[in-house]
Amino acid sequence: MSTVKETVEVDVPVRIAYNQWTQFESFPNFMEGVEEIRQLDDRHNHWVTKVSGVKREFDTEIVDQLPDERITWRTTSGDTQQKGTVRFERVDDGHTRVELVMDIEPSGMAEKAGDLLGVTDRQIKGDMKRFKEYIEKRGGESGAWRGRITPGEADAGGTSGGFSGGGF
């Protein structure tokens, strides 16, 4: 399993950076290779990706989410195995540090070769740079989900609440 870590500083307040990240269905706007994300409920998303001509589908589950601080997820089924956390740190009233740490298990010969050559690392660095450009150009979030998901919470919904704006 490979670990990738990337940090960017965005020129928006922490609330705006966090709120936009909760809009998972907007990820294709800045994540290379992400064709579609469908939100299934407050905790689950279905991803469709295509990288180097290889199409993959997988499901993810949010296992920890604390507004303006962090979102942690893991895959639950499909062609890809990964887990990760994105953290949001207030720098000052108008700037936020966004740190993404992911553990990815490459599947298939092409992905394993690409991982050895640093393709995955470069792609995630590019995705974070594009997130910075995307949120700064927008100047505000396209929606928000401010619910709390705690580790170990039952899949039946727990205290996570609803979602709006097409994403979390």
Short mmCIF file of N, CA and C in Angstrom, two decimals:
data_model
loop_
_atom_site.label_atom_id
_atom_site.label_comp_id
_atom_site.label_asym_id
_atom_site.label_seq_id
_atom_site.Cartn_x
_atom_site.Cartn_y
_atom_site.Cartn_z
N MET A 1 0.85 -1.18 0.00
CA MET A 1 0.00 0.00 0.00
C MET A 1 0.89 1.24 0.00
N SER A 2 0.59 2.20 -0.85
CA SER A 2 1.34 3.44 -0.94
C SER A 2 0.63 4.53 -0.16
N THR A 3 1.41 5.37 0.51
CA THR A 3 0.87 6.52 1.21
C THR A 3 1.26 7.78 0.47
N VAL A 4 0.28 8.63 0.21
CA VAL A 4 0.50 9.89 -0.48
C VAL A 4 0.01 11.00 0.45
N LYS A 5 0.81 12.06 0.56
CA LYS A 5 0.45 13.20 1.41
C LYS A 5 0.69 14.47 0.61
N GLU A 6 -0.29 15.35 0.62
CA GLU A 6 -0.15 16.63 -0.08
C GLU A 6 -0.90 17.70 0.69
N THR A 7 -0.30 18.89 0.76
CA THR A 7 -0.90 20.02 1.46
C THR A 7 -0.91 21.22 0.54
N VAL A 8 -2.04 21.95 0.54
CA VAL A 8 -2.12 23.22 -0.17
C VAL A 8 -2.71 24.25 0.77
N GLU A 9 -2.35 25.50 0.54
CA GLU A 9 -2.97 26.59 1.27
C GLU A 9 -3.91 27.30 0.30
N VAL A 10 -5.18 27.42 0.69
CA VAL A 10 -6.17 28.05 -0.18
C VAL A 10 -6.55 29.41 0.40
N ASP A 11 -6.84 30.33 -0.50
CA ASP A 11 -7.16 31.71 -0.11
C ASP A 11 -8.65 31.88 0.13
N VAL A 12 -9.21 31.03 0.99
CA VAL A 12 -10.60 31.14 1.44
C VAL A 12 -10.64 30.75 2.91
N PRO A 13 -11.65 31.20 3.64
CA PRO A 13 -11.79 30.79 5.04
C PRO A 13 -12.01 29.29 5.18
N VAL A 14 -11.68 28.74 6.33
CA VAL A 14 -11.77 27.30 6.57
C VAL A 14 -13.19 26.78 6.31
N ARG A 15 -14.21 27.52 6.70
CA ARG A 15 -15.59 27.06 6.50
C ARG A 15 -15.90 26.85 5.02
N ILE A 16 -15.43 27.76 4.17
CA ILE A 16 -15.70 27.64 2.74
C ILE A 16 -14.93 26.45 2.15
N ALA A 17 -13.65 26.29 2.51
CA ALA A 17 -12.86 25.17 2.00
C ALA A 17 -13.49 23.84 2.42
N TYR A 18 -13.85 23.73 3.70
CA TYR A 18 -14.46 22.49 4.20
C TYR A 18 -15.80 22.23 3.49
N ASN A 19 -16.65 23.26 3.45
CA ASN A 19 -17.98 23.08 2.84
C ASN A 19 -17.87 22.59 1.40
N GLN A 20 -16.93 23.16 0.62
CA GLN A 20 -16.80 22.73 -0.76
C GLN A 20 -16.33 21.28 -0.83
N TRP A 21 -15.41 20.88 0.04
CA TRP A 21 -14.92 19.50 0.00
C TRP A 21 -16.05 18.52 0.30
N THR A 22 -17.05 18.93 1.05
CA THR A 22 -18.16 18.03 1.35
C THR A 22 -19.08 17.83 0.16
N GLN A 23 -18.86 18.55 -0.92
CA GLN A 23 -19.65 18.42 -2.14
C GLN A 23 -18.97 17.41 -3.08
N PHE A 24 -19.03 16.15 -2.69
CA PHE A 24 -18.29 15.10 -3.40
C PHE A 24 -18.64 15.01 -4.88
N GLU A 25 -19.89 15.29 -5.22
CA GLU A 25 -20.30 15.18 -6.62
C GLU A 25 -19.62 16.23 -7.50
N SER A 26 -18.98 17.23 -6.89
CA SER A 26 -18.24 18.24 -7.67
C SER A 26 -16.78 17.84 -7.91
N PHE A 27 -16.32 16.73 -7.33
CA PHE A 27 -14.92 16.32 -7.48
C PHE A 27 -14.45 16.19 -8.93
N PRO A 28 -15.30 15.72 -9.87
CA PRO A 28 -14.81 15.65 -11.26
C PRO A 28 -14.36 17.01 -11.81
N ASN A 29 -14.76 18.11 -11.20
CA ASN A 29 -14.34 19.43 -11.64
C ASN A 29 -12.86 19.70 -11.37
N PHE A 30 -12.26 18.97 -10.43
CA PHE A 30 -10.85 19.22 -10.12
C PHE A 30 -10.02 17.96 -9.92
N MET A 31 -10.63 16.80 -9.92
CA MET A 31 -9.87 15.56 -9.74
C MET A 31 -9.72 14.84 -11.08
N GLU A 32 -8.48 14.74 -11.52
CA GLU A 32 -8.17 14.07 -12.77
C GLU A 32 -8.55 12.59 -12.67
N GLY A 33 -9.24 12.10 -13.69
CA GLY A 33 -9.59 10.68 -13.72
C GLY A 33 -10.89 10.35 -13.03
N VAL A 34 -11.48 11.28 -12.29
CA VAL A 34 -12.77 11.02 -11.65
C VAL A 34 -13.86 11.41 -12.64
N GLU A 35 -14.60 10.41 -13.11
CA GLU A 35 -15.66 10.67 -14.07
C GLU A 35 -16.97 11.04 -13.39
N GLU A 36 -17.27 10.38 -12.27
CA GLU A 36 -18.55 10.61 -11.60
C GLU A 36 -18.47 10.14 -10.15
N ILE A 37 -19.15 10.88 -9.29
CA ILE A 37 -19.39 10.44 -7.92
C ILE A 37 -20.87 10.62 -7.66
N ARG A 38 -21.51 9.57 -7.21
CA ARG A 38 -22.92 9.63 -6.82
C ARG A 38 -23.01 9.45 -5.31
N GLN A 39 -23.66 10.40 -4.68
CA GLN A 39 -23.86 10.29 -3.25
C GLN A 39 -25.04 9.37 -3.00
N LEU A 40 -24.81 8.31 -2.22
CA LEU A 40 -25.85 7.33 -1.94
C LEU A 40 -26.64 7.70 -0.69
N ASP A 41 -25.95 8.23 0.31
CA ASP A 41 -26.56 8.73 1.55
C ASP A 41 -25.52 9.58 2.26
N ASP A 42 -25.77 9.94 3.52
CA ASP A 42 -24.85 10.82 4.25
C ASP A 42 -23.44 10.27 4.36
N ARG A 43 -23.29 8.95 4.36
CA ARG A 43 -22.00 8.33 4.61
C ARG A 43 -21.37 7.65 3.40
N HIS A 44 -22.13 7.39 2.36
CA HIS A 44 -21.66 6.53 1.26
C HIS A 44 -21.71 7.22 -0.09
N ASN A 45 -20.67 6.95 -0.90
CA ASN A 45 -20.57 7.46 -2.26
C ASN A 45 -20.14 6.34 -3.20
N HIS A 46 -20.60 6.43 -4.44
CA HIS A 46 -20.17 5.51 -5.50
C HIS A 46 -19.33 6.29 -6.48
N TRP A 47 -18.10 5.81 -6.73
CA TRP A 47 -17.14 6.49 -7.59
C TRP A 47 -16.98 5.74 -8.91
N VAL A 48 -16.82 6.49 -10.00
CA VAL A 48 -16.43 5.95 -11.29
C VAL A 48 -15.19 6.73 -11.73
N THR A 49 -14.08 6.02 -11.93
CA THR A 49 -12.84 6.66 -12.34
C THR A 49 -12.33 6.02 -13.63
N LYS A 50 -11.52 6.78 -14.34
CA LYS A 50 -10.85 6.24 -15.52
C LYS A 50 -9.47 6.86 -15.57
N VAL A 51 -8.45 6.04 -15.32
CA VAL A 51 -7.07 6.50 -15.29
C VAL A 51 -6.28 5.64 -16.26
N SER A 52 -5.56 6.27 -17.16
CA SER A 52 -4.76 5.57 -18.18
C SER A 52 -5.60 4.56 -18.94
N GLY A 53 -6.85 4.93 -19.23
CA GLY A 53 -7.73 4.07 -19.99
C GLY A 53 -8.38 2.95 -19.20
N VAL A 54 -8.07 2.83 -17.90
CA VAL A 54 -8.62 1.77 -17.07
C VAL A 54 -9.77 2.34 -16.24
N LYS A 55 -10.97 1.79 -16.44
CA LYS A 55 -12.15 2.25 -15.71
C LYS A 55 -12.30 1.42 -14.43
N ARG A 56 -12.56 2.11 -13.35
CA ARG A 56 -12.77 1.46 -12.05
C ARG A 56 -14.03 2.02 -11.41
N GLU A 57 -14.75 1.18 -10.67
CA GLU A 57 -15.89 1.61 -9.87
C GLU A 57 -15.71 1.08 -8.47
N PHE A 58 -16.02 1.92 -7.49
CA PHE A 58 -15.90 1.50 -6.10
C PHE A 58 -16.80 2.35 -5.21
N ASP A 59 -17.03 1.86 -4.02
CA ASP A 59 -17.86 2.57 -3.04
C ASP A 59 -17.00 2.98 -1.86
N THR A 60 -17.31 4.15 -1.29
CA THR A 60 -16.60 4.63 -0.11
C THR A 60 -17.59 4.92 1.01
N GLU A 61 -17.06 4.87 2.22
CA GLU A 61 -17.84 5.17 3.43
C GLU A 61 -17.07 6.21 4.24
N ILE A 62 -17.78 7.25 4.66
CA ILE A 62 -17.20 8.24 5.57
C ILE A 62 -17.23 7.61 6.96
N VAL A 63 -16.09 7.53 7.61
CA VAL A 63 -16.02 6.91 8.93
C VAL A 63 -15.81 7.93 10.05
N ASP A 64 -15.41 9.16 9.68
CA ASP A 64 -15.22 10.23 10.67
C ASP A 64 -15.34 11.55 9.94
N GLN A 65 -16.19 12.41 10.44
CA GLN A 65 -16.35 13.72 9.82
C GLN A 65 -16.67 14.73 10.91
N LEU A 66 -15.81 15.75 11.03
CA LEU A 66 -15.98 16.81 12.01
C LEU A 66 -15.88 18.14 11.25
N PRO A 67 -16.99 18.89 11.19
CA PRO A 67 -17.00 20.13 10.40
C PRO A 67 -15.81 21.04 10.69
N ASP A 68 -15.25 21.56 9.60
CA ASP A 68 -14.13 22.50 9.59
C ASP A 68 -12.82 21.88 10.09
N GLU A 69 -12.79 20.57 10.33
CA GLU A 69 -11.56 19.92 10.81
C GLU A 69 -11.10 18.76 9.95
N ARG A 70 -11.99 17.76 9.69
CA ARG A 70 -11.51 16.57 8.98
C ARG A 70 -12.66 15.75 8.41
N ILE A 71 -12.29 14.95 7.39
CA ILE A 71 -13.17 13.94 6.80
C ILE A 71 -12.28 12.72 6.56
N THR A 72 -12.69 11.57 7.07
CA THR A 72 -11.94 10.33 6.90
C THR A 72 -12.85 9.31 6.23
N TRP A 73 -12.32 8.59 5.25
CA TRP A 73 -13.11 7.62 4.50
C TRP A 73 -12.31 6.36 4.24
N ARG A 74 -13.02 5.36 3.74
CA ARG A 74 -12.39 4.11 3.31
C ARG A 74 -13.25 3.50 2.22
N THR A 75 -12.65 2.69 1.37
CA THR A 75 -13.45 1.97 0.38
C THR A 75 -14.12 0.79 1.07
N THR A 76 -15.29 0.45 0.56
CA THR A 76 -16.04 -0.68 1.12
C THR A 76 -16.24 -1.79 0.11
N SER A 77 -16.16 -1.46 -1.18
CA SER A 77 -16.32 -2.48 -2.22
C SER A 77 -15.83 -1.92 -3.54
N GLY A 78 -15.59 -2.82 -4.48
CA GLY A 78 -15.21 -2.39 -5.82
C GLY A 78 -13.77 -2.69 -6.17
N ASP A 79 -13.31 -2.04 -7.25
CA ASP A 79 -12.03 -2.32 -7.87
C ASP A 79 -10.84 -1.61 -7.22
N THR A 80 -11.07 -0.77 -6.23
CA THR A 80 -10.01 0.04 -5.65
C THR A 80 -10.01 -0.10 -4.13
N GLN A 81 -8.83 -0.18 -3.55
CA GLN A 81 -8.71 -0.21 -2.09
C GLN A 81 -7.94 1.03 -1.65
N GLN A 82 -8.59 1.86 -0.82
CA GLN A 82 -7.94 3.06 -0.33
C GLN A 82 -8.61 3.52 0.96
N LYS A 83 -7.90 4.37 1.67
CA LYS A 83 -8.46 5.05 2.83
C LYS A 83 -7.70 6.36 2.94
N GLY A 84 -8.33 7.32 3.59
CA GLY A 84 -7.65 8.60 3.68
C GLY A 84 -8.34 9.57 4.61
N THR A 85 -7.65 10.67 4.83
CA THR A 85 -8.17 11.76 5.64
C THR A 85 -7.78 13.07 4.99
N VAL A 86 -8.73 14.00 4.95
CA VAL A 86 -8.43 15.36 4.54
C VAL A 86 -8.68 16.22 5.77
N ARG A 87 -7.68 17.07 6.09
CA ARG A 87 -7.75 17.94 7.27
C ARG A 87 -7.75 19.39 6.82
N PHE A 88 -8.47 20.20 7.59
CA PHE A 88 -8.60 21.63 7.31
C PHE A 88 -8.09 22.39 8.53
N GLU A 89 -7.11 23.26 8.30
CA GLU A 89 -6.51 24.03 9.39
C GLU A 89 -6.60 25.51 9.07
N ARG A 90 -7.21 26.26 9.96
CA ARG A 90 -7.33 27.71 9.79
C ARG A 90 -5.94 28.33 9.91
N VAL A 91 -5.54 29.08 8.89
CA VAL A 91 -4.28 29.81 8.94
C VAL A 91 -4.56 31.21 9.49
N ASP A 92 -5.57 31.86 8.92
CA ASP A 92 -6.08 33.13 9.42
C ASP A 92 -7.50 33.26 8.88
N ASP A 93 -8.14 34.41 9.03
CA ASP A 93 -9.54 34.55 8.64
C ASP A 93 -9.81 34.25 7.16
N GLY A 94 -8.82 34.43 6.31
CA GLY A 94 -9.05 34.24 4.89
C GLY A 94 -8.25 33.14 4.23
N HIS A 95 -7.53 32.33 5.02
CA HIS A 95 -6.67 31.28 4.45
C HIS A 95 -6.80 29.99 5.23
N THR A 96 -6.73 28.88 4.50
CA THR A 96 -6.88 27.55 5.10
C THR A 96 -5.82 26.62 4.54
N ARG A 97 -5.24 25.81 5.39
CA ARG A 97 -4.32 24.75 4.97
C ARG A 97 -5.15 23.47 4.85
N VAL A 98 -5.08 22.85 3.67
CA VAL A 98 -5.82 21.61 3.40
C VAL A 98 -4.78 20.52 3.19
N GLU A 99 -4.83 19.49 4.04
CA GLU A 99 -3.87 18.38 3.96
C GLU A 99 -4.61 17.09 3.65
N LEU A 100 -4.18 16.42 2.61
CA LEU A 100 -4.76 15.14 2.20
C LEU A 100 -3.72 14.05 2.40
N VAL A 101 -4.09 13.00 3.14
CA VAL A 101 -3.23 11.82 3.32
C VAL A 101 -4.06 10.62 2.90
N MET A 102 -3.52 9.85 1.94
CA MET A 102 -4.23 8.68 1.41
C MET A 102 -3.32 7.46 1.41
N ASP A 103 -3.90 6.33 1.75
CA ASP A 103 -3.26 5.03 1.58
C ASP A 103 -3.99 4.34 0.44
N ILE A 104 -3.23 3.98 -0.60
CA ILE A 104 -3.82 3.42 -1.81
C ILE A 104 -3.14 2.10 -2.13
N GLU A 105 -3.94 1.09 -2.41
CA GLU A 105 -3.43 -0.21 -2.85
C GLU A 105 -3.66 -0.31 -4.35
N PRO A 106 -2.61 -0.17 -5.16
CA PRO A 106 -2.80 -0.25 -6.61
C PRO A 106 -3.33 -1.63 -7.00
N SER A 107 -4.29 -1.64 -7.93
CA SER A 107 -4.82 -2.91 -8.41
C SER A 107 -4.55 -3.00 -9.90
N GLY A 108 -4.08 -4.11 -10.34
CA GLY A 108 -3.79 -4.30 -11.75
C GLY A 108 -2.35 -3.89 -12.08
N MET A 109 -1.87 -4.42 -13.18
CA MET A 109 -0.49 -4.21 -13.60
C MET A 109 -0.20 -2.74 -13.90
N ALA A 110 -1.10 -2.07 -14.62
CA ALA A 110 -0.87 -0.67 -15.01
C ALA A 110 -0.79 0.23 -13.78
N GLU A 111 -1.71 0.03 -12.82
CA GLU A 111 -1.71 0.86 -11.62
C GLU A 111 -0.45 0.63 -10.78
N LYS A 112 -0.03 -0.63 -10.67
CA LYS A 112 1.17 -0.93 -9.88
C LYS A 112 2.41 -0.31 -10.52
N ALA A 113 2.51 -0.39 -11.84
CA ALA A 113 3.65 0.23 -12.53
C ALA A 113 3.60 1.75 -12.38
N GLY A 114 2.41 2.32 -12.55
CA GLY A 114 2.25 3.76 -12.40
C GLY A 114 2.60 4.23 -11.01
N ASP A 115 2.23 3.44 -10.02
CA ASP A 115 2.53 3.80 -8.63
C ASP A 115 4.05 3.80 -8.40
N LEU A 116 4.73 2.80 -8.94
CA LEU A 116 6.19 2.73 -8.79
C LEU A 116 6.88 3.92 -9.47
N LEU A 117 6.27 4.43 -10.53
CA LEU A 117 6.84 5.56 -11.26
C LEU A 117 6.40 6.92 -10.70
N GLY A 118 5.61 6.89 -9.63
CA GLY A 118 5.18 8.14 -9.00
C GLY A 118 3.97 8.80 -9.63
N VAL A 119 3.27 8.08 -10.50
CA VAL A 119 2.11 8.66 -11.19
C VAL A 119 1.01 9.02 -10.18
N THR A 120 0.74 8.13 -9.24
CA THR A 120 -0.32 8.38 -8.24
C THR A 120 0.00 9.62 -7.43
N ASP A 121 1.22 9.73 -6.98
CA ASP A 121 1.64 10.89 -6.18
C ASP A 121 1.47 12.18 -6.98
N ARG A 122 1.91 12.19 -8.23
CA ARG A 122 1.78 13.39 -9.07
C ARG A 122 0.32 13.73 -9.34
N GLN A 123 -0.50 12.71 -9.53
CA GLN A 123 -1.92 12.96 -9.80
C GLN A 123 -2.59 13.62 -8.58
N ILE A 124 -2.31 13.12 -7.39
CA ILE A 124 -2.92 13.69 -6.18
C ILE A 124 -2.40 15.11 -5.94
N LYS A 125 -1.13 15.34 -6.17
CA LYS A 125 -0.59 16.71 -6.05
C LYS A 125 -1.31 17.64 -7.03
N GLY A 126 -1.53 17.18 -8.24
CA GLY A 126 -2.26 17.96 -9.23
C GLY A 126 -3.70 18.21 -8.83
N ASP A 127 -4.35 17.17 -8.26
CA ASP A 127 -5.73 17.32 -7.80
C ASP A 127 -5.84 18.38 -6.72
N MET A 128 -4.89 18.41 -5.81
CA MET A 128 -4.92 19.40 -4.73
C MET A 128 -4.69 20.81 -5.28
N LYS A 129 -3.80 20.94 -6.25
CA LYS A 129 -3.57 22.24 -6.88
C LYS A 129 -4.84 22.69 -7.61
N ARG A 130 -5.51 21.76 -8.30
CA ARG A 130 -6.74 22.10 -9.00
C ARG A 130 -7.86 22.43 -8.01
N PHE A 131 -7.90 21.78 -6.83
CA PHE A 131 -8.88 22.16 -5.82
C PHE A 131 -8.65 23.61 -5.39
N LYS A 132 -7.41 23.96 -5.17
CA LYS A 132 -7.06 25.34 -4.79
C LYS A 132 -7.58 26.32 -5.84
N GLU A 133 -7.28 26.05 -7.11
CA GLU A 133 -7.74 26.92 -8.20
C GLU A 133 -9.26 26.97 -8.26
N TYR A 134 -9.90 25.81 -8.10
CA TYR A 134 -11.36 25.70 -8.19
C TYR A 134 -12.04 26.53 -7.10
N ILE A 135 -11.63 26.36 -5.85
CA ILE A 135 -12.30 27.06 -4.76
C ILE A 135 -11.97 28.55 -4.77
N GLU A 136 -10.76 28.91 -5.11
CA GLU A 136 -10.40 30.33 -5.15
C GLU A 136 -11.12 31.05 -6.29
N LYS A 137 -11.28 30.39 -7.42
CA LYS A 137 -12.00 31.00 -8.55
C LYS A 137 -13.48 31.18 -8.20
N ARG A 138 -14.05 30.18 -7.54
CA ARG A 138 -15.46 30.26 -7.15
C ARG A 138 -15.68 31.34 -6.10
N GLY A 139 -14.74 31.43 -5.15
CA GLY A 139 -14.86 32.40 -4.07
C GLY A 139 -15.82 31.98 -2.98
N GLY A 140 -16.55 30.92 -3.21
CA GLY A 140 -17.50 30.40 -2.22
C GLY A 140 -17.83 28.96 -2.55
N GLU A 141 -18.50 28.31 -1.63
CA GLU A 141 -18.83 26.90 -1.80
C GLU A 141 -20.10 26.74 -2.62
N SER A 142 -20.26 25.59 -3.25
CA SER A 142 -21.46 25.29 -4.04
C SER A 142 -22.53 24.64 -3.19
N GLY A 143 -22.25 24.33 -1.96
CA GLY A 143 -23.17 23.71 -1.02
C GLY A 143 -22.40 23.33 0.23
N ALA A 144 -23.09 22.69 1.15
CA ALA A 144 -22.42 22.32 2.40
C ALA A 144 -23.17 21.19 3.08
N TRP A 145 -22.43 20.41 3.83
CA TRP A 145 -23.02 19.43 4.74
C TRP A 145 -22.23 19.55 6.02
N ARG A 146 -22.89 19.93 7.10
CA ARG A 146 -22.22 20.28 8.35
C ARG A 146 -22.46 19.23 9.43
N GLY A 147 -22.93 18.04 9.06
CA GLY A 147 -23.20 17.00 10.05
C GLY A 147 -21.93 16.40 10.62
N ARG A 148 -22.10 15.68 11.71
CA ARG A 148 -21.00 14.99 12.39
C ARG A 148 -21.17 13.51 12.23
N ILE A 149 -20.13 12.84 11.78
CA ILE A 149 -20.09 11.38 11.75
C ILE A 149 -18.95 10.97 12.65
N THR A 150 -19.25 10.10 13.61
CA THR A 150 -18.22 9.67 14.55
C THR A 150 -17.79 8.24 14.24
N PRO A 151 -16.52 7.92 14.47
CA PRO A 151 -16.05 6.56 14.23
C PRO A 151 -16.90 5.56 15.02
N GLY A 152 -17.24 4.45 14.37
CA GLY A 152 -18.01 3.40 15.02
C GLY A 152 -19.50 3.64 15.00
N GLU A 153 -19.94 4.75 14.43
CA GLU A 153 -21.36 5.06 14.35
C GLU A 153 -22.05 4.02 13.48
N ALA A 154 -23.25 3.66 13.85
CA ALA A 154 -24.01 2.65 13.10
C ALA A 154 -24.31 3.15 11.70
N ASP A 155 -24.33 2.23 10.73
CA ASP A 155 -24.65 2.57 9.34
C ASP A 155 -26.07 3.06 9.17
N ALA A 156 -26.91 2.87 10.14
CA ALA A 156 -28.31 3.24 10.02
C ALA A 156 -28.53 4.75 10.02
N GLY A 157 -27.49 5.53 10.08
CA GLY A 157 -27.66 6.97 9.98
C GLY A 157 -27.12 7.71 11.17
N GLY A 158 -27.17 7.12 12.35
CA GLY A 158 -26.61 7.75 13.54
C GLY A 158 -27.06 9.18 13.71
N THR A 159 -26.12 10.06 14.01
CA THR A 159 -26.44 11.47 14.23
C THR A 159 -25.96 12.33 13.07
N SER A 160 -25.76 11.73 11.91
CA SER A 160 -25.13 12.48 10.82
C SER A 160 -26.04 13.47 10.13
N GLY A 161 -27.35 13.31 10.21
CA GLY A 161 -28.24 14.29 9.62
C GLY A 161 -28.38 14.13 8.13
N GLY A 162 -28.84 15.18 7.44
CA GLY A 162 -29.10 15.12 6.02
C GLY A 162 -28.02 15.80 5.22
N PHE A 163 -28.26 15.86 3.90
CA PHE A 163 -27.30 16.54 3.05
C PHE A 163 -28.03 17.48 2.12
N SER A 164 -27.30 18.44 1.58
CA SER A 164 -27.88 19.39 0.64
C SER A 164 -26.87 19.72 -0.43
N GLY A 165 -27.35 20.33 -1.49
CA GLY A 165 -26.45 20.81 -2.53
C GLY A 165 -25.83 19.71 -3.37
N GLY A 166 -26.37 18.49 -3.33
CA GLY A 166 -25.88 17.42 -4.18
C GLY A 166 -24.68 16.69 -3.63
N GLY A 167 -24.16 17.08 -2.50
CA GLY A 167 -23.02 16.40 -1.89
C GLY A 167 -23.19 16.41 -0.41
N PHE A 168 -22.15 16.14 0.31
CA PHE A 168 -22.25 16.14 1.77
C PHE A 168 -22.39 17.53 2.27
#
